[in-house]
PDB file of C-alpha atoms in Angstrom:
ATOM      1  CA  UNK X1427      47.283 -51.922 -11.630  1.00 96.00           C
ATOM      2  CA  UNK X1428      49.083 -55.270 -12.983  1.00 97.00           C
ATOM      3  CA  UNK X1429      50.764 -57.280 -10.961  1.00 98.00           C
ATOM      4  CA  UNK X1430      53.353 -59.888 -12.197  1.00 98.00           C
ATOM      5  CA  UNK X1431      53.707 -62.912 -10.484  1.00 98.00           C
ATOM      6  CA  UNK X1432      56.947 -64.805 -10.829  1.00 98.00           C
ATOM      7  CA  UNK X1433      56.763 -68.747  -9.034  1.00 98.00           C
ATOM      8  CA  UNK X1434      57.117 -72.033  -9.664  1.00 97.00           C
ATOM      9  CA  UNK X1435      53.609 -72.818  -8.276  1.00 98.00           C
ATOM     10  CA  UNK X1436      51.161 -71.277 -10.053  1.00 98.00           C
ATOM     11  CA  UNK X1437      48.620 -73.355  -8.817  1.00 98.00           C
ATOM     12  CA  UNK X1438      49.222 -71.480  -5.486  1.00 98.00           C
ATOM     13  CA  UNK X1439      47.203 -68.441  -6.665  1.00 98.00           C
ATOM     14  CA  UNK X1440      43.899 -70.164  -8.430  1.00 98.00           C
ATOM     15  CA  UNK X1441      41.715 -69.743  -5.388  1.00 97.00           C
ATOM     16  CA  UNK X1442      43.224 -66.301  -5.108  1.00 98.00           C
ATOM     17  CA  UNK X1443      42.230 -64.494  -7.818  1.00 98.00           C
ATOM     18  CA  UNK X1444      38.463 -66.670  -7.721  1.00 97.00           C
ATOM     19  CA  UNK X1445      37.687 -65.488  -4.195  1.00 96.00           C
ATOM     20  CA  UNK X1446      36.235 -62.179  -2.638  1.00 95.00           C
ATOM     21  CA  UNK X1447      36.819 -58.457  -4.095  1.00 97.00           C
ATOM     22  CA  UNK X1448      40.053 -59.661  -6.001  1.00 98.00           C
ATOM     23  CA  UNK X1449      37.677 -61.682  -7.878  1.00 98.00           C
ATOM     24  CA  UNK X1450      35.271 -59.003  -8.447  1.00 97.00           C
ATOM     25  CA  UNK X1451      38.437 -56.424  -9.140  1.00 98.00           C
ATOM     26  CA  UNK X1452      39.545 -59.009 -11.744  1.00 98.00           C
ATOM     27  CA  UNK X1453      36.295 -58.795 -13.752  1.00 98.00           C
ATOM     28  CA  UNK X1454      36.064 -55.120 -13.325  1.00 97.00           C
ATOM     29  CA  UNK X1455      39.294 -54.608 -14.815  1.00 97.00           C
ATOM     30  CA  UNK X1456      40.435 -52.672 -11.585  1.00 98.00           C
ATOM     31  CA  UNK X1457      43.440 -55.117 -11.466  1.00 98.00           C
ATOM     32  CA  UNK X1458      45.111 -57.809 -13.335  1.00 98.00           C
ATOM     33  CA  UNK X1459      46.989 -60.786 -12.059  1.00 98.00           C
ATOM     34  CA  UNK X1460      49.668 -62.532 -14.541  1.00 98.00           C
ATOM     35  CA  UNK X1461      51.224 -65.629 -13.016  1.00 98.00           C
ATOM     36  CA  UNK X1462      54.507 -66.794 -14.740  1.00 98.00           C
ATOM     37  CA  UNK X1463      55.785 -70.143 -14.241  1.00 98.00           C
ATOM     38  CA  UNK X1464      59.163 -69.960 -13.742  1.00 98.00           C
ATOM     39  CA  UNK X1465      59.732 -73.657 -15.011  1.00 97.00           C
ATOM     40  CA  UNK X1466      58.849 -72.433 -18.331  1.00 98.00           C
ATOM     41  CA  UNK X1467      62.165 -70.825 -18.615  1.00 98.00           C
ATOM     42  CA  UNK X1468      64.457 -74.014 -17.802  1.00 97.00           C
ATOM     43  CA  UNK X1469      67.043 -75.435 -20.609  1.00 91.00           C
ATOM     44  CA  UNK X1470      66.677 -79.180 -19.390  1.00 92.00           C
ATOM     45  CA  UNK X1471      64.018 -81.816 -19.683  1.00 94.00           C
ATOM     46  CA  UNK X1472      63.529 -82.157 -16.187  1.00 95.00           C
ATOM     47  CA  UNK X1473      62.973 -78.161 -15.760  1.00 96.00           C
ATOM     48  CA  UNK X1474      65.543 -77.766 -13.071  1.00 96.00           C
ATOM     49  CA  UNK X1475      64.984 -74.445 -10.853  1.00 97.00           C
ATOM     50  CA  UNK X1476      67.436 -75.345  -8.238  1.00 95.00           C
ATOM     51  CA  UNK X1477      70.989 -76.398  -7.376  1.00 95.00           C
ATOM     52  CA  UNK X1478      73.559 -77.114  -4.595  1.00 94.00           C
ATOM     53  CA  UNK X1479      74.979 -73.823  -3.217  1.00 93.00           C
ATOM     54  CA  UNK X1480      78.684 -73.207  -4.188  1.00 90.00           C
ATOM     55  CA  UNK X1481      80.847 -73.487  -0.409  1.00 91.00           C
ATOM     56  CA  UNK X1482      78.615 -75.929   0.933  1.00 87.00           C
ATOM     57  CA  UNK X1483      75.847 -75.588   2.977  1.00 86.00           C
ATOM     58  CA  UNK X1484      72.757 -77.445   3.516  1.00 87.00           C
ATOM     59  CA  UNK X1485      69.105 -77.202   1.380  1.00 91.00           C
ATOM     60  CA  UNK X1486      69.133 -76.250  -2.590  1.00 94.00           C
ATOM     61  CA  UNK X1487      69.115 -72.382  -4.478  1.00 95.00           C
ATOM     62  CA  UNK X1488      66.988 -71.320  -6.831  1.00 95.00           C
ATOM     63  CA  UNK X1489      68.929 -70.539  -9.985  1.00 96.00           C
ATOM     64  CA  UNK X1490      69.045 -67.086 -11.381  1.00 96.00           C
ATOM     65  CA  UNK X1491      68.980 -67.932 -15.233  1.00 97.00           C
ATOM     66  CA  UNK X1492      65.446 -69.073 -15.754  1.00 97.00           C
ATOM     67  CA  UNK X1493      64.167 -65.740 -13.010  1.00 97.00           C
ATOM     68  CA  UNK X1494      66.172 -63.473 -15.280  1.00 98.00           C
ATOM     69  CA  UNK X1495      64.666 -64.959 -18.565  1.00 98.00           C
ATOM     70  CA  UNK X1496      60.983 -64.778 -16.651  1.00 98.00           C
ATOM     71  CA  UNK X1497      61.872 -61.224 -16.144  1.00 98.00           C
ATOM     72  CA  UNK X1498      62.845 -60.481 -19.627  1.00 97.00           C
ATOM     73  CA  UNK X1499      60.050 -61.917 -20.889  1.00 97.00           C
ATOM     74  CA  UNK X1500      57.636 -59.677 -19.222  1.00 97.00           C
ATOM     75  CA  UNK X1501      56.498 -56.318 -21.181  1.00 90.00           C
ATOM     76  CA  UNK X1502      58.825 -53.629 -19.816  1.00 86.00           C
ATOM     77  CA  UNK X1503      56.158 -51.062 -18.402  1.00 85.00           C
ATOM     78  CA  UNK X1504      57.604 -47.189 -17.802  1.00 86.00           C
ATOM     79  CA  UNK X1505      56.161 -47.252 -14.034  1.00 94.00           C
ATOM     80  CA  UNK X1506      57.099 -50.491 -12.685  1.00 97.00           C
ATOM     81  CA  UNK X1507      58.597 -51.697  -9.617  1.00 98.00           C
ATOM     82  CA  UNK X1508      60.348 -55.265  -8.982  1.00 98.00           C
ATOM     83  CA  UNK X1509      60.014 -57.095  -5.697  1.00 98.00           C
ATOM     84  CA  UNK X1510      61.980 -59.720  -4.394  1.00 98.00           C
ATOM     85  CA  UNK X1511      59.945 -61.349  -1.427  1.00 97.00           C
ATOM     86  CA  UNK X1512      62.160 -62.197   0.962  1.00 95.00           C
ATOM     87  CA  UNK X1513      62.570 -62.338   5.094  1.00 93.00           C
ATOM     88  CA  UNK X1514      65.642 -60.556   5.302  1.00 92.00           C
ATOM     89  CA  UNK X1515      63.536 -58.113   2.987  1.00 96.00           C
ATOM     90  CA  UNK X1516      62.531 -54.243   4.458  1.00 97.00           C
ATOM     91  CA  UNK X1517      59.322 -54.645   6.398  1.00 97.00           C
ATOM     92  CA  UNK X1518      56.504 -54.255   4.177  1.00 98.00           C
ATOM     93  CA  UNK X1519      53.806 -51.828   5.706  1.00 97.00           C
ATOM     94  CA  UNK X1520      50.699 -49.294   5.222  1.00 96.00           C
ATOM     95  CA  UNK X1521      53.002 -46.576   4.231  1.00 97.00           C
ATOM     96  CA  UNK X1522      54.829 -49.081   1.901  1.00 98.00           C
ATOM     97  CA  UNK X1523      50.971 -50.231   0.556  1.00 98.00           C
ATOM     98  CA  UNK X1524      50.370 -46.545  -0.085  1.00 97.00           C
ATOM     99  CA  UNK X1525      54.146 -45.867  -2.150  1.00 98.00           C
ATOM    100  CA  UNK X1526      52.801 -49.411  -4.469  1.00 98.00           C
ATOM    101  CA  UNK X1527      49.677 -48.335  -5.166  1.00 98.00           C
ATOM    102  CA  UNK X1528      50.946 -45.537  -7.320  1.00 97.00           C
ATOM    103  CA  UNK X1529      52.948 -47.684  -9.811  1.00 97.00           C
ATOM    104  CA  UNK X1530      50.947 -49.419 -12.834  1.00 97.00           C
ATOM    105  CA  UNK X1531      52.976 -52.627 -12.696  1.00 98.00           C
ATOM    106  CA  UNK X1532      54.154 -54.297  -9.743  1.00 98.00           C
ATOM    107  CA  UNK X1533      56.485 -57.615 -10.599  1.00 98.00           C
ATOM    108  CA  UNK X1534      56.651 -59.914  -7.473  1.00 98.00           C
ATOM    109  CA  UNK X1535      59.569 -62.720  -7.378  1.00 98.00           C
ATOM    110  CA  UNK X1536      58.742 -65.743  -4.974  1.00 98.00           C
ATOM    111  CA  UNK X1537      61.639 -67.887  -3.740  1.00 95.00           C
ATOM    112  CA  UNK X1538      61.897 -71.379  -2.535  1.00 94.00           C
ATOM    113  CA  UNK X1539      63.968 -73.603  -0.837  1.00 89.00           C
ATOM    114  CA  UNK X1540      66.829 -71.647   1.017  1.00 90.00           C
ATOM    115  CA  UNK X1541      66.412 -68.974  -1.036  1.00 92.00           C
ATOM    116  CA  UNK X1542      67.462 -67.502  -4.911  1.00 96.00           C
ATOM    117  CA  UNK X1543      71.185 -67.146  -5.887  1.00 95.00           C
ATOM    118  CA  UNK X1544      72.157 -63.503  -4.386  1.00 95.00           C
ATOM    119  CA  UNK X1545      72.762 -62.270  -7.799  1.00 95.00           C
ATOM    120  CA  UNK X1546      69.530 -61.961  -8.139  1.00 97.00           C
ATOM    121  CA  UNK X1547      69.866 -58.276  -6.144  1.00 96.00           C
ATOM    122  CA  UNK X1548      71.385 -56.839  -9.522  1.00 97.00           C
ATOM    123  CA  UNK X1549      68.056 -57.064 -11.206  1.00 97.00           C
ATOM    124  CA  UNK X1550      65.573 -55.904  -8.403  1.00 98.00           C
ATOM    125  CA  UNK X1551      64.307 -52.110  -6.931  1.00 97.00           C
ATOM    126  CA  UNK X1552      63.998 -53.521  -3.413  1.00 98.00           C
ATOM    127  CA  UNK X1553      63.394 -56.785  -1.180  1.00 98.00           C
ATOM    128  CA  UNK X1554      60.040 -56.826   1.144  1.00 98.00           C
ATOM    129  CA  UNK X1555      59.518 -58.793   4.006  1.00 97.00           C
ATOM    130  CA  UNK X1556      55.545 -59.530   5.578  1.00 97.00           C
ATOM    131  CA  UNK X1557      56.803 -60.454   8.805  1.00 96.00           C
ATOM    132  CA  UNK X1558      59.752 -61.557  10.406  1.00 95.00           C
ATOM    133  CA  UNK X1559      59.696 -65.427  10.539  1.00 94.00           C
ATOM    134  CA  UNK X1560      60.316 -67.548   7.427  1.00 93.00           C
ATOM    135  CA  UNK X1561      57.545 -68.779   4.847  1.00 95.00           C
ATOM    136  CA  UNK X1562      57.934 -71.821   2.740  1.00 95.00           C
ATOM    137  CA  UNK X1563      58.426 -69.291  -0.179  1.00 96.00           C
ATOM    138  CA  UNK X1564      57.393 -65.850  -1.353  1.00 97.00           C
ATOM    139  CA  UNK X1565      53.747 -66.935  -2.505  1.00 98.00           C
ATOM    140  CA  UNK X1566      51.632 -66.092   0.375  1.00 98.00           C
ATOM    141  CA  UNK X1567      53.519 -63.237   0.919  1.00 98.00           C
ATOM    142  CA  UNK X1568      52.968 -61.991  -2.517  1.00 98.00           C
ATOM    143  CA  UNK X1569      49.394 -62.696  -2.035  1.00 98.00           C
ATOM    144  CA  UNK X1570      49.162 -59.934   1.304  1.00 98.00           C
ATOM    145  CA  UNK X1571      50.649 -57.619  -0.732  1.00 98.00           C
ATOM    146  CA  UNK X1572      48.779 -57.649  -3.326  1.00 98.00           C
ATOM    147  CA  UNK X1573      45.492 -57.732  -1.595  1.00 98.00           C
ATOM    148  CA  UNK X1574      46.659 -54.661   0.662  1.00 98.00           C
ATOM    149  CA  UNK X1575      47.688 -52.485  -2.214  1.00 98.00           C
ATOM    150  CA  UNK X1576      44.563 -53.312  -4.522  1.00 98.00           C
ATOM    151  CA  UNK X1577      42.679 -52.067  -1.620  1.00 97.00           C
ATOM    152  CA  UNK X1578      43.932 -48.750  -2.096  1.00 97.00           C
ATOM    153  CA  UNK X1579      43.167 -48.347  -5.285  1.00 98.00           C
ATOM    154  CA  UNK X1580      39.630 -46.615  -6.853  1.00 96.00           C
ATOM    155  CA  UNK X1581      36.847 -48.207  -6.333  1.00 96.00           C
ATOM    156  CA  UNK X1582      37.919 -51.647  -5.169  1.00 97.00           C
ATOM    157  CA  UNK X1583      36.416 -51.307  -2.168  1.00 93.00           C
ATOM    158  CA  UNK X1584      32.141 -50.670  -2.625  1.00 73.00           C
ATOM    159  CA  UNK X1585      32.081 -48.006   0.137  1.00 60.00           C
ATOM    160  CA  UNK X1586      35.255 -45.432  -0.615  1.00 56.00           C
ATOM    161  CA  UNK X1587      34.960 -44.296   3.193  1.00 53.00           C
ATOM    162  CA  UNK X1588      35.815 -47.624   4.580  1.00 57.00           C
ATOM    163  CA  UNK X1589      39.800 -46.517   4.629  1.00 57.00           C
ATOM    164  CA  UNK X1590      38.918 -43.062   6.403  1.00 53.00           C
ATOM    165  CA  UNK X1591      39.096 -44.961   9.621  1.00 52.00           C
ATOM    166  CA  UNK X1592      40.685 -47.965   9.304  1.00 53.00           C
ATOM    167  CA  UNK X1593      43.515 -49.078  11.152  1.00 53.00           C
ATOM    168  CA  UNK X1594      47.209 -47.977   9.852  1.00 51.00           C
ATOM    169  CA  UNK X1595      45.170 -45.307   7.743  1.00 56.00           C
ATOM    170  CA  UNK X1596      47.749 -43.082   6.248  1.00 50.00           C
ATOM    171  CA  UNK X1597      46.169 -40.263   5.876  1.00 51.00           C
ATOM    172  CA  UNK X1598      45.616 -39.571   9.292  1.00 45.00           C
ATOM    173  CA  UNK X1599      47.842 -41.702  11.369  1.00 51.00           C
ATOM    174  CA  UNK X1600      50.134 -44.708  10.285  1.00 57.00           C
ATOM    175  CA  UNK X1601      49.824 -46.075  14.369  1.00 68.00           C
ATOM    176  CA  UNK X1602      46.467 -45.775  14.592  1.00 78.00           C
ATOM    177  CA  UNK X1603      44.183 -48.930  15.256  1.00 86.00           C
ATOM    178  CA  UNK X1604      40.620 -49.029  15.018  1.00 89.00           C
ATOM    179  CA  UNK X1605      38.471 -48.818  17.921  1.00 94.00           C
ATOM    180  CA  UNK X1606      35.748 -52.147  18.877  1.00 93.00           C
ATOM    181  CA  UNK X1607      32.520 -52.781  16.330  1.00 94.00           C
ATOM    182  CA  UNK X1608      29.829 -54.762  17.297  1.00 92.00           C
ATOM    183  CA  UNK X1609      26.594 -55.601  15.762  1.00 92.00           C
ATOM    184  CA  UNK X1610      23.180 -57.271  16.175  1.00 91.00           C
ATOM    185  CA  UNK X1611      22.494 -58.767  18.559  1.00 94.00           C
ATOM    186  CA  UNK X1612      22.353 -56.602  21.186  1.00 94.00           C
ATOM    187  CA  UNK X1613      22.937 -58.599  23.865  1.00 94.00           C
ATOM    188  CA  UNK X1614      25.242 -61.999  23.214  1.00 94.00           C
ATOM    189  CA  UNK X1615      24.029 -65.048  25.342  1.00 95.00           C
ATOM    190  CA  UNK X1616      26.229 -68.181  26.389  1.00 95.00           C
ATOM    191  CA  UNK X1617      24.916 -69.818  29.159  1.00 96.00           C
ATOM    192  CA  UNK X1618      24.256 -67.881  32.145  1.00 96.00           C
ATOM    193  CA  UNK X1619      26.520 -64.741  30.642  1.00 95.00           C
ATOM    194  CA  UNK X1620      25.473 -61.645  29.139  1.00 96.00           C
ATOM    195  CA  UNK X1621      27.793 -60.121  26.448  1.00 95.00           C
ATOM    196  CA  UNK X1622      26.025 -56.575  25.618  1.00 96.00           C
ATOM    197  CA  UNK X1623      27.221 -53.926  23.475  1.00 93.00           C
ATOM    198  CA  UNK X1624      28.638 -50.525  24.885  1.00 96.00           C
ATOM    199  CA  UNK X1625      25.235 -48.350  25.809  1.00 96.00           C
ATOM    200  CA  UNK X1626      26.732 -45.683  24.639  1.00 96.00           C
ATOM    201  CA  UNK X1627      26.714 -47.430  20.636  1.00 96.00           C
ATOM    202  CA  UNK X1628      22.630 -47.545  20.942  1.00 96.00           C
ATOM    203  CA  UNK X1629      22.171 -43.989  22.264  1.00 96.00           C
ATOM    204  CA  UNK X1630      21.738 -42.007  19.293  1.00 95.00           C
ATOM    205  CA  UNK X1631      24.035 -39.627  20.316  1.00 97.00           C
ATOM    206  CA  UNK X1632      25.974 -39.300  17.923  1.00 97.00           C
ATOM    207  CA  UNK X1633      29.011 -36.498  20.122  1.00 97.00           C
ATOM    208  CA  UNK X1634      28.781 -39.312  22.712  1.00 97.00           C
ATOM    209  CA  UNK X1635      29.568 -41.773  20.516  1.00 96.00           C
ATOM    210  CA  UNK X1636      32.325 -40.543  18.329  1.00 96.00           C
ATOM    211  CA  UNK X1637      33.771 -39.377  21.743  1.00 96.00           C
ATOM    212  CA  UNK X1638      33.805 -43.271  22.903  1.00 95.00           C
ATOM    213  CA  UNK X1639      35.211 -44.352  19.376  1.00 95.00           C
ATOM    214  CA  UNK X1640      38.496 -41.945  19.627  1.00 94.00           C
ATOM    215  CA  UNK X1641      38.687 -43.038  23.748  1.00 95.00           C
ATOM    216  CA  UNK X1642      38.717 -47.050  22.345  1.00 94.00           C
ATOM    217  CA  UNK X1643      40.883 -46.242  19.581  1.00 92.00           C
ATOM    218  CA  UNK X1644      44.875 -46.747  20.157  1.00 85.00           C
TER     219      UNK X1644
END
């Protein structure tokens, strides 16, 4: 999977790509991460990205000619999908996470300010939101997406069956949410309270217990 990264702060995604499995699916060659500066693409000296809105109105646009040239610039791959992050975007979720993980090349677009000129839309497949509340820009949101497609794909993860029963799983129910996990120690101390884990977890039997995980599951 390669993902293309379109931004003007790189900088952004440097502990990113150095941190956790993403690091480790880096070196493996599982993924690839290619950040593009959209600066690079300006005409002026002072590497302009933004401008007043035409009609008035108040904060700065990103321009579109330096994101188109960023875009053209990019190796056109046959299975490819472009993003534009964005809150007034579809909400992005596990189903969505499963539909990206089946194209090679995923290019993400990160605004700023109040937002990219709207013609913008005429080079896109689709607009994704992460939440709905406004980011500073598309960065962080290009970062959750990322990390929760890459996750889906073969052997990112050391221990395949970690997705069987994970919350949102697809393949069995996009609602579902995971039932409580503890571990050692058995019994949690603060003060004069005792926080113990479920009897049921340290009987051994093993009915019992996958009984109690699908009652504690929602």
């Amino acid at each position: 999977m390669k993902f293309d990264v379109l931004t003007i702060f790189p900088n952004l995604f440097d502990s990113f790509k150095k941190e956790s499995l993403i690091s480790k699916a880096l070196k493996n060659k599982i993924i690839s991460i290619n950040i593009i500066d959209i600066r690079n693409f300006t005409s002026d000296k002072h590497k302009t990205v933004d401008d007043t809105p035409y009609g008035g109105g108040a904060g700065m646009l990103m321009k579109i000619e330096p994101i188109y040239k960023a875009l053209k610039s990019l190796k056109k791959e046959k299975d490819r999908r472009i993003i534009l992050l964005s809150p007034g975007g579809e909400q992005f979720t596990q189903k969505k996470a499963v539909e990206y993980s089946k194209f090679k090349n995923l290019v993400f677009i990160c605004g700023r300010y109040e937002g990219i000129d709207a013609r913008i839309e005429n080079f896109i497949d689709e607009k994704i939101s992460i939440g709905p509340y406004v980011l500073n820009g598309g960065e962080v949101a290009s970062m959750v997406v990322m990390e929760s497609v890459s996750r889906l794909l073969p052997n990112f993860l050391g221990n395949k069956d970690s997705l069987n029963e994970e919350t949102f799983n697809e393949k069995e129910n996009a609602d579902f949410v995971e039932y409580p996990q503890f571990t050692r120690p058995e019994i949690f101390k603060v003060g004069n309270k005792q926080y113990k884990v479920p009897e049921v977890l340290l009987s051994g039997n093993h009915k019992l217990i996958e009984e109690w995980k699908k009652k504690n599951s929602k």
